[in-house]
Short mmCIF file of C-alpha atoms in Angstrom, two decimals:
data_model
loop_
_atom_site.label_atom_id
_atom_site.label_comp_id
_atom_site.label_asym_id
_atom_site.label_seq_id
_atom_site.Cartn_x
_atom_site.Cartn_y
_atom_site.Cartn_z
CA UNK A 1 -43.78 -12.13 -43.36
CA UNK A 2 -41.48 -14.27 -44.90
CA UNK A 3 -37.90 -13.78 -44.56
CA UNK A 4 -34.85 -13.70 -47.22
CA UNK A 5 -34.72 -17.34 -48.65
CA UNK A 6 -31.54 -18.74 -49.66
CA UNK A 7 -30.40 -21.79 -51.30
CA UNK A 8 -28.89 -24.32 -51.52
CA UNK A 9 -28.30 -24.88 -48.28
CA UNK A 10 -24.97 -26.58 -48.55
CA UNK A 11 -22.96 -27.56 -51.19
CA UNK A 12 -19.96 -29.42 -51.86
CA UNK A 13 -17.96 -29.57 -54.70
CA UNK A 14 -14.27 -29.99 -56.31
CA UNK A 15 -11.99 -27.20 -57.05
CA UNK A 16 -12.37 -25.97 -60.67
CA UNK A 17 -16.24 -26.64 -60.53
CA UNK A 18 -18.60 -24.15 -60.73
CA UNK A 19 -21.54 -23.05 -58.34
CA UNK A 20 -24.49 -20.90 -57.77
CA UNK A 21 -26.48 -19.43 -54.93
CA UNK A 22 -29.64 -18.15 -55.06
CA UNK A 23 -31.40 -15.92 -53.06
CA UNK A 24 -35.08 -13.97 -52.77
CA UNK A 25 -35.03 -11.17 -50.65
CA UNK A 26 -37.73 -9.54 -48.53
CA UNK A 27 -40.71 -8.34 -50.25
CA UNK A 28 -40.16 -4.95 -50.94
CA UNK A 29 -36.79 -4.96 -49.84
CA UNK A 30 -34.64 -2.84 -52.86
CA UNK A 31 -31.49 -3.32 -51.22
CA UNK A 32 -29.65 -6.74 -51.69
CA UNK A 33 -26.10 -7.97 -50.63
CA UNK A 34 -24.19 -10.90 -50.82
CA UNK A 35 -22.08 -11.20 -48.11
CA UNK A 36 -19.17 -14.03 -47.49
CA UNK A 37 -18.32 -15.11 -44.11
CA UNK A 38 -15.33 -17.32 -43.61
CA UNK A 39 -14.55 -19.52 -40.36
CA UNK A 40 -13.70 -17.22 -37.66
CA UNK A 41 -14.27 -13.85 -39.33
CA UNK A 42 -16.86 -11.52 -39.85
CA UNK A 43 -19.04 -11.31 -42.63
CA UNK A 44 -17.63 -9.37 -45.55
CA UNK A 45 -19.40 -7.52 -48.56
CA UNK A 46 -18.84 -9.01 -51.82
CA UNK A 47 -21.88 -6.87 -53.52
CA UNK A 48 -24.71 -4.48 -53.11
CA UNK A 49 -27.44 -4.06 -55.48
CA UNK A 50 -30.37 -1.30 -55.42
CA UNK A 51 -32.93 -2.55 -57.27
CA UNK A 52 -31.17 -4.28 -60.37
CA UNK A 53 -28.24 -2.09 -60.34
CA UNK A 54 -25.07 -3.17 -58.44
CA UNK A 55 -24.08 -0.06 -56.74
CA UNK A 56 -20.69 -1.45 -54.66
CA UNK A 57 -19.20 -4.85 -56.17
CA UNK A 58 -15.39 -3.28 -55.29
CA UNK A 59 -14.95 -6.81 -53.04
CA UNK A 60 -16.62 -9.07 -55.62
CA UNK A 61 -13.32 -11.12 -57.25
CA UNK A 62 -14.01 -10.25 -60.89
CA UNK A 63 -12.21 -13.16 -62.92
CA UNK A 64 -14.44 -16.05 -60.66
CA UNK A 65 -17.18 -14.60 -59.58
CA UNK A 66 -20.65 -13.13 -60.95
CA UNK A 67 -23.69 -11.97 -59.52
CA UNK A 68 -26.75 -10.70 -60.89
CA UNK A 69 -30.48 -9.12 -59.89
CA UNK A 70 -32.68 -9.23 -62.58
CA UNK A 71 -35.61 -7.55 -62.73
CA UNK A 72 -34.67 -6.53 -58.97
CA UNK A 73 -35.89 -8.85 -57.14
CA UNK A 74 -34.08 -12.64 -56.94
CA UNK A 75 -30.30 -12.79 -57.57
CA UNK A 76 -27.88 -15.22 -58.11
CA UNK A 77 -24.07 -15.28 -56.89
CA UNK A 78 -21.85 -17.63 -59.16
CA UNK A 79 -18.55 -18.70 -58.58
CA UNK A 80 -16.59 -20.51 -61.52
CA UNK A 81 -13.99 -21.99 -61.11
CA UNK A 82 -14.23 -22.66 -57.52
CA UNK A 83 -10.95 -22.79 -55.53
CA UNK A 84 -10.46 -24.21 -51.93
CA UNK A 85 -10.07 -20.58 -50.77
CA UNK A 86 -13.73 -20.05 -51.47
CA UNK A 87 -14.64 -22.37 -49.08
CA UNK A 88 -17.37 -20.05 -46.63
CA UNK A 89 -20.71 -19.26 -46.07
CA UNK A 90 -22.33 -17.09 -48.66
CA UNK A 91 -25.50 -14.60 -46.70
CA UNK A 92 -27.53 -12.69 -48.79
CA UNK A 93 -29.39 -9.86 -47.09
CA UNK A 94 -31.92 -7.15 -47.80
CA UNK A 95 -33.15 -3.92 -46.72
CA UNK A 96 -35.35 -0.88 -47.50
CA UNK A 97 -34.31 2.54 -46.49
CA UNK A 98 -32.96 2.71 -43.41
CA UNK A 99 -34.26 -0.19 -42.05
CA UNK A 100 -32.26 -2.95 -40.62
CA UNK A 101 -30.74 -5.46 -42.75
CA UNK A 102 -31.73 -8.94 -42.58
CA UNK A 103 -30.09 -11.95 -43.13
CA UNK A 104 -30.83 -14.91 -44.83
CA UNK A 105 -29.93 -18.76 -43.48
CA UNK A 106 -26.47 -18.75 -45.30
CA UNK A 107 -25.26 -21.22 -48.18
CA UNK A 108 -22.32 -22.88 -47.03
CA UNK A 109 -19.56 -24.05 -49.76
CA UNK A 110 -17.25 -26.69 -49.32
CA UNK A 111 -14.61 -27.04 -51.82
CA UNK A 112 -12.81 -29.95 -52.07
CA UNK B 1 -12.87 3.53 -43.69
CA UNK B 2 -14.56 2.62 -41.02
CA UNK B 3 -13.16 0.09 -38.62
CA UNK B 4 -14.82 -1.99 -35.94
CA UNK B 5 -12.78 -3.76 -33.14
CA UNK B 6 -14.19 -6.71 -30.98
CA UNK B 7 -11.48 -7.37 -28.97
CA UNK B 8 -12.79 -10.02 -26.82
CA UNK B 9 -13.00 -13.55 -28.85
CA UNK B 10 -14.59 -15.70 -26.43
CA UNK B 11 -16.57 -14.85 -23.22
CA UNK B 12 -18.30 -16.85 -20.90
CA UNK B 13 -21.09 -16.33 -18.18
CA UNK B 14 -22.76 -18.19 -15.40
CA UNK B 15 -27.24 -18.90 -16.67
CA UNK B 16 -29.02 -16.00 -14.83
CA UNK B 17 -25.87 -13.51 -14.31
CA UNK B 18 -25.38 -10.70 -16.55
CA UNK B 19 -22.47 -10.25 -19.20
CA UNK B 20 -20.91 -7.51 -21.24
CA UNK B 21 -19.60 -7.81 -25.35
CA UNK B 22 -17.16 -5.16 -25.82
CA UNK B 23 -16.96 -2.99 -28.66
CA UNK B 24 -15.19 0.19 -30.49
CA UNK B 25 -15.24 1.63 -34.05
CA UNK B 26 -13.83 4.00 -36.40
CA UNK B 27 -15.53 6.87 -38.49
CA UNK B 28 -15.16 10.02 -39.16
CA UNK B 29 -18.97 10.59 -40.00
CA UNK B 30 -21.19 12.35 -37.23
CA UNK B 31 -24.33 9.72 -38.12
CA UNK B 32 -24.20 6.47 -38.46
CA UNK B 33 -26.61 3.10 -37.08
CA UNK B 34 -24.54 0.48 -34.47
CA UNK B 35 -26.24 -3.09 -34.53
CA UNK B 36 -25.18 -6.35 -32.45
CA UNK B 37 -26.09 -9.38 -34.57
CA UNK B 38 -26.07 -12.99 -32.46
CA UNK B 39 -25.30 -16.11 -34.56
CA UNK B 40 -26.19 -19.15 -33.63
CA UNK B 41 -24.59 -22.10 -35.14
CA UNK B 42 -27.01 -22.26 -37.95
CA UNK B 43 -25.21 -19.33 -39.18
CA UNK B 44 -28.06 -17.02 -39.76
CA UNK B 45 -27.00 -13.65 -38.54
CA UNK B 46 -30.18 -12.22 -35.92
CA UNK B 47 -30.72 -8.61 -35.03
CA UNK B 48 -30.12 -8.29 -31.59
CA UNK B 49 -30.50 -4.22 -31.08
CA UNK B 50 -29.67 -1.43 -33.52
CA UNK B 51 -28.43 1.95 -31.71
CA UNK B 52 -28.77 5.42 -33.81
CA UNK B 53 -26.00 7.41 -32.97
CA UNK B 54 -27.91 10.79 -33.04
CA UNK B 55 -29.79 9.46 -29.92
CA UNK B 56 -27.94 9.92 -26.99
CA UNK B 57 -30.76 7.41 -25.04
CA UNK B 58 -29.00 3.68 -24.95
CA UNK B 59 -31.28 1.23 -26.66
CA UNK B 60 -32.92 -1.76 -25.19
CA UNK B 61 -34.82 -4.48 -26.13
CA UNK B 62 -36.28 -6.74 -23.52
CA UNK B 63 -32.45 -8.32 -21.65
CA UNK B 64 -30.08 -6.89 -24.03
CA UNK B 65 -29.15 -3.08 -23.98
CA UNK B 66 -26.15 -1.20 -24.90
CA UNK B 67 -24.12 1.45 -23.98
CA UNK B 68 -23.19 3.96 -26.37
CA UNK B 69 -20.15 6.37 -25.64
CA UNK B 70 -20.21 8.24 -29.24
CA UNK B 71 -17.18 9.94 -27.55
CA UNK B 72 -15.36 7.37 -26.85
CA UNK B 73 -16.49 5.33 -30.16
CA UNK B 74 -17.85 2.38 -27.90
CA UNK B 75 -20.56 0.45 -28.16
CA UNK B 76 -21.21 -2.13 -25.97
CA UNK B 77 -23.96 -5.39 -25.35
CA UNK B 78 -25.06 -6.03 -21.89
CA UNK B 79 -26.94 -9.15 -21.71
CA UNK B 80 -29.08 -9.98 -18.38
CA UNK B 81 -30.46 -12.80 -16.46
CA UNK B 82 -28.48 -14.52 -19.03
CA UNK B 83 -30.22 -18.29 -20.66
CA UNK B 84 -28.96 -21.25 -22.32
CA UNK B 85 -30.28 -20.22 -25.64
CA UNK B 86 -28.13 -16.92 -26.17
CA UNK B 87 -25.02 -18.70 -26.39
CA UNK B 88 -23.97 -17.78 -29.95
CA UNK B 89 -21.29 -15.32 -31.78
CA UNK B 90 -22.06 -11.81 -31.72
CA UNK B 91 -21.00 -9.29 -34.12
CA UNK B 92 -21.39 -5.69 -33.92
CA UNK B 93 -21.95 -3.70 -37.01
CA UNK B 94 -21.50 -0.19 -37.99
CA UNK B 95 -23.24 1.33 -40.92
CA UNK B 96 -23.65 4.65 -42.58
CA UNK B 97 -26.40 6.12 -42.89
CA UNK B 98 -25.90 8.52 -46.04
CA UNK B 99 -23.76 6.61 -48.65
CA UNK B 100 -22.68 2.96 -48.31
CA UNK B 101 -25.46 1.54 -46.73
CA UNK B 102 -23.15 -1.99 -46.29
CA UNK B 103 -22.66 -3.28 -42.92
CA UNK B 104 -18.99 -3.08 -41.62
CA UNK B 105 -18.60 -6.10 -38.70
CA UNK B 106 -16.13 -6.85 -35.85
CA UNK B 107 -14.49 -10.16 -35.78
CA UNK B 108 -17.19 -11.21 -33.38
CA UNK B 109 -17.23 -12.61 -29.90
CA UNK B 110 -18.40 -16.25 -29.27
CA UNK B 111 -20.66 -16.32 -25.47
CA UNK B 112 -21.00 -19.26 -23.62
CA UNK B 113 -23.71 -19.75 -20.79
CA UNK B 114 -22.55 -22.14 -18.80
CA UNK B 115 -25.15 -24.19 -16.53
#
Protein backbone atom coordinates (compact mmCIF):
# COMPACT_ATOMS: atom_id res chain seq x y z
CA UNK A 1 0.00 0.00 0.00
CA UNK A 2 1.33 3.10 -0.90
CA UNK A 3 1.95 5.69 1.57
CA UNK A 4 1.07 9.64 1.73
CA UNK A 5 3.15 11.22 -1.18
CA UNK A 6 4.41 14.59 -0.85
CA UNK A 7 6.14 16.99 -2.98
CA UNK A 8 8.35 18.79 -3.76
CA UNK A 9 10.77 17.51 -1.86
CA UNK A 10 12.72 20.65 -1.18
CA UNK A 11 12.45 23.94 -2.21
CA UNK A 12 14.22 27.06 -2.04
CA UNK A 13 13.17 30.31 -2.71
CA UNK A 14 13.43 34.26 -1.86
CA UNK A 15 11.33 36.01 0.60
CA UNK A 16 8.20 37.53 -1.02
CA UNK A 17 7.92 34.48 -3.46
CA UNK A 18 5.31 32.25 -3.42
CA UNK A 19 5.13 28.34 -2.99
CA UNK A 20 3.09 25.26 -3.01
CA UNK A 21 3.10 21.78 -1.57
CA UNK A 22 1.29 19.09 -2.65
CA UNK A 23 0.27 16.14 -1.13
CA UNK A 24 -1.94 12.67 -1.83
CA UNK A 25 -2.92 11.00 1.09
CA UNK A 26 -3.61 7.33 1.81
CA UNK A 27 -6.23 5.70 -0.14
CA UNK A 28 -9.17 5.92 1.75
CA UNK A 29 -7.76 8.01 4.25
CA UNK A 30 -10.66 11.06 4.91
CA UNK A 31 -8.62 12.74 7.34
CA UNK A 32 -5.78 15.10 6.06
CA UNK A 33 -3.39 17.56 7.92
CA UNK A 34 -0.76 19.73 7.13
CA UNK A 35 1.52 19.94 9.73
CA UNK A 36 4.76 22.42 10.03
CA UNK A 37 7.74 21.38 11.86
CA UNK A 38 10.46 23.88 12.51
CA UNK A 39 14.23 23.05 13.57
CA UNK A 40 14.15 21.78 16.99
CA UNK A 41 10.41 21.66 17.67
CA UNK A 42 7.69 19.47 17.30
CA UNK A 43 5.43 19.26 14.57
CA UNK A 44 2.56 21.71 14.77
CA UNK A 45 -1.03 21.68 13.10
CA UNK A 46 -1.58 24.25 10.62
CA UNK A 47 -4.94 22.40 9.19
CA UNK A 48 -7.24 19.46 9.27
CA UNK A 49 -9.55 18.55 6.62
CA UNK A 50 -12.36 15.67 6.66
CA UNK A 51 -13.02 14.90 3.41
CA UNK A 52 -13.02 18.39 1.54
CA UNK A 53 -14.06 20.32 4.47
CA UNK A 54 -11.40 21.98 6.70
CA UNK A 55 -12.65 21.24 10.08
CA UNK A 56 -9.59 23.03 12.36
CA UNK A 57 -7.43 25.69 10.30
CA UNK A 58 -7.29 27.96 13.85
CA UNK A 59 -3.13 27.67 13.34
CA UNK A 60 -3.20 28.20 9.56
CA UNK A 61 -1.76 32.16 9.21
CA UNK A 62 -4.69 33.51 7.20
CA UNK A 63 -3.14 36.64 5.28
CA UNK A 64 -0.09 34.09 3.69
CA UNK A 65 -1.24 31.02 3.66
CA UNK A 66 -3.97 28.75 1.80
CA UNK A 67 -4.76 25.29 1.64
CA UNK A 68 -7.25 23.38 -0.10
CA UNK A 69 -8.78 19.54 -0.64
CA UNK A 70 -10.73 19.33 -3.51
CA UNK A 71 -12.81 16.76 -4.23
CA UNK A 72 -11.25 15.19 -0.89
CA UNK A 73 -8.66 13.59 -1.85
CA UNK A 74 -5.14 15.61 -2.96
CA UNK A 75 -4.52 19.02 -1.33
CA UNK A 76 -2.36 21.70 -1.75
CA UNK A 77 -0.74 24.08 1.04
CA UNK A 78 0.32 27.58 -0.45
CA UNK A 79 2.25 30.09 1.08
CA UNK A 80 2.45 33.66 -0.64
CA UNK A 81 4.44 35.78 0.17
CA UNK A 82 6.97 33.66 1.76
CA UNK A 83 8.96 35.17 4.67
CA UNK A 84 12.25 33.77 6.23
CA UNK A 85 10.14 32.77 9.27
CA UNK A 86 8.48 30.14 7.15
CA UNK A 87 11.47 28.47 6.68
CA UNK A 88 10.42 24.46 7.99
CA UNK A 89 9.35 21.33 6.94
CA UNK A 90 5.78 21.11 5.80
CA UNK A 91 4.22 17.00 6.67
CA UNK A 92 1.05 16.23 5.44
CA UNK A 93 -0.63 13.25 7.07
CA UNK A 94 -3.75 11.14 6.86
CA UNK A 95 -5.96 8.96 8.72
CA UNK A 96 -9.31 7.09 8.83
CA UNK A 97 -11.19 6.73 12.02
CA UNK A 98 -9.25 6.02 14.68
CA UNK A 99 -6.49 4.73 13.05
CA UNK A 100 -3.04 6.02 13.38
CA UNK A 101 -1.93 8.90 11.49
CA UNK A 102 0.69 8.64 8.99
CA UNK A 103 3.12 10.80 7.80
CA UNK A 104 4.32 11.72 4.65
CA UNK A 105 8.33 12.37 3.68
CA UNK A 106 8.06 16.17 4.52
CA UNK A 107 8.65 19.23 2.03
CA UNK A 108 11.28 21.24 3.36
CA UNK A 109 11.28 25.21 2.58
CA UNK A 110 14.14 27.29 2.57
CA UNK A 111 13.59 30.89 2.34
CA UNK A 112 16.15 33.00 1.47
CA UNK B 1 -5.45 22.14 26.09
CA UNK B 2 -3.60 19.42 26.20
CA UNK B 3 0.08 19.64 26.90
CA UNK B 4 2.87 17.15 26.35
CA UNK B 5 6.34 17.51 28.08
CA UNK B 6 9.57 15.68 26.84
CA UNK B 7 11.86 16.83 29.14
CA UNK B 8 14.87 15.03 28.12
CA UNK B 9 16.46 16.66 24.73
CA UNK B 10 19.17 14.39 24.01
CA UNK B 11 19.88 10.82 25.32
CA UNK B 12 22.38 8.47 24.55
CA UNK B 13 22.89 4.59 24.93
CA UNK B 14 25.56 2.00 24.55
CA UNK B 15 24.36 -0.73 20.91
CA UNK B 16 22.73 -3.74 22.71
CA UNK B 17 21.78 -1.96 26.23
CA UNK B 18 18.40 -0.79 26.83
CA UNK B 19 17.19 2.97 27.14
CA UNK B 20 14.23 4.89 28.40
CA UNK B 21 12.42 8.34 26.53
CA UNK B 22 10.62 10.08 29.15
CA UNK B 23 7.33 11.47 28.87
CA UNK B 24 4.18 13.36 30.64
CA UNK B 25 1.01 15.08 29.36
CA UNK B 26 -1.88 17.13 30.14
CA UNK B 27 -5.72 16.44 29.66
CA UNK B 28 -8.51 16.55 31.32
CA UNK B 29 -10.31 13.87 29.06
CA UNK B 30 -10.62 10.20 30.50
CA UNK B 31 -9.78 8.67 26.69
CA UNK B 32 -7.38 9.55 24.65
CA UNK B 33 -4.48 7.44 22.15
CA UNK B 34 -0.46 8.08 23.29
CA UNK B 35 1.93 7.39 20.22
CA UNK B 36 5.93 7.65 20.11
CA UNK B 37 6.90 8.67 16.57
CA UNK B 38 10.95 8.13 15.71
CA UNK B 39 12.39 10.51 13.06
CA UNK B 40 15.11 9.81 11.33
CA UNK B 41 16.95 12.49 9.58
CA UNK B 42 14.91 12.19 6.49
CA UNK B 43 12.31 13.80 8.48
CA UNK B 44 9.51 11.43 7.92
CA UNK B 45 7.79 10.98 11.22
CA UNK B 46 7.43 6.68 11.85
CA UNK B 47 4.97 5.09 14.20
CA UNK B 48 6.82 3.55 16.75
CA UNK B 49 3.82 2.22 19.24
CA UNK B 50 0.42 3.77 19.89
CA UNK B 51 -0.93 3.13 23.64
CA UNK B 52 -4.94 3.42 24.25
CA UNK B 53 -5.40 4.80 27.45
CA UNK B 54 -8.53 2.70 28.35
CA UNK B 55 -6.13 -0.35 28.36
CA UNK B 56 -4.40 -0.61 31.39
CA UNK B 57 -1.95 -3.53 29.51
CA UNK B 58 1.44 -1.50 28.33
CA UNK B 59 1.87 -1.91 24.62
CA UNK B 60 4.69 -3.52 22.83
CA UNK B 61 5.86 -4.02 19.62
CA UNK B 62 8.81 -6.27 19.03
CA UNK B 63 11.99 -3.99 21.32
CA UNK B 64 10.04 -0.99 22.05
CA UNK B 65 7.29 -0.95 24.85
CA UNK B 66 5.97 1.63 27.06
CA UNK B 67 4.87 2.26 30.29
CA UNK B 68 1.74 3.92 30.87
CA UNK B 69 0.95 5.50 34.40
CA UNK B 70 -2.59 7.17 33.34
CA UNK B 71 -2.28 8.32 37.01
CA UNK B 72 0.57 9.84 36.92
CA UNK B 73 0.03 11.20 33.14
CA UNK B 74 3.33 9.35 31.99
CA UNK B 75 4.09 7.67 29.20
CA UNK B 76 7.22 6.38 28.62
CA UNK B 77 9.51 4.40 25.54
CA UNK B 78 11.75 1.67 26.60
CA UNK B 79 13.87 0.62 23.84
CA UNK B 80 15.95 -2.84 24.13
CA UNK B 81 18.95 -4.54 22.84
CA UNK B 82 19.28 -1.18 21.41
CA UNK B 83 20.93 -0.96 17.26
CA UNK B 84 22.60 1.53 15.24
CA UNK B 85 19.59 2.19 13.15
CA UNK B 86 17.18 3.61 15.97
CA UNK B 87 19.16 6.55 16.51
CA UNK B 88 16.64 9.25 15.53
CA UNK B 89 14.28 12.00 17.38
CA UNK B 90 11.36 10.71 19.05
CA UNK B 91 8.25 12.48 19.71
CA UNK B 92 5.44 11.40 21.73
CA UNK B 93 1.98 12.35 20.76
CA UNK B 94 -1.25 12.64 22.51
CA UNK B 95 -4.52 12.65 20.71
CA UNK B 96 -8.18 12.66 21.45
CA UNK B 97 -10.14 10.37 20.61
CA UNK B 98 -13.72 12.13 20.44
CA UNK B 99 -13.21 15.68 18.96
CA UNK B 100 -9.89 17.01 17.61
CA UNK B 101 -8.51 14.13 16.17
CA UNK B 102 -4.94 16.37 15.63
CA UNK B 103 -1.89 15.08 17.13
CA UNK B 104 -0.46 17.24 20.05
CA UNK B 105 3.67 16.44 20.21
CA UNK B 106 6.45 16.93 22.81
CA UNK B 107 9.48 18.80 21.81
CA UNK B 108 11.07 15.45 21.12
CA UNK B 109 14.15 13.70 22.32
CA UNK B 110 17.10 13.06 19.91
CA UNK B 111 18.81 9.09 20.86
CA UNK B 112 22.11 8.29 20.03
CA UNK B 113 23.49 4.59 19.93
CA UNK B 114 26.77 4.82 20.33
CA UNK B 115 29.10 1.81 19.03
Amino acid sequence: EAGVVQSPRYKIIEKKQPVAFWCNPISGHNTLYWYRQNLGQGPELLIRYENEEAVDDSQLPKDRFSAERLKGVDSTLKIQPAELGDSAVYLCASSVGSSPIYFGEGSWLTVV
Amino acid sequence: AQTVTQSQPEMSVQEAETVTLSCTYDTSESDYYLFWYKQPPSRQMILVIRQEAYKQQNATENRFSVNFQKAAKSFSLKISDSQLGDAAMYFCAYRKIQGAQKLVFGQGTRLTINP
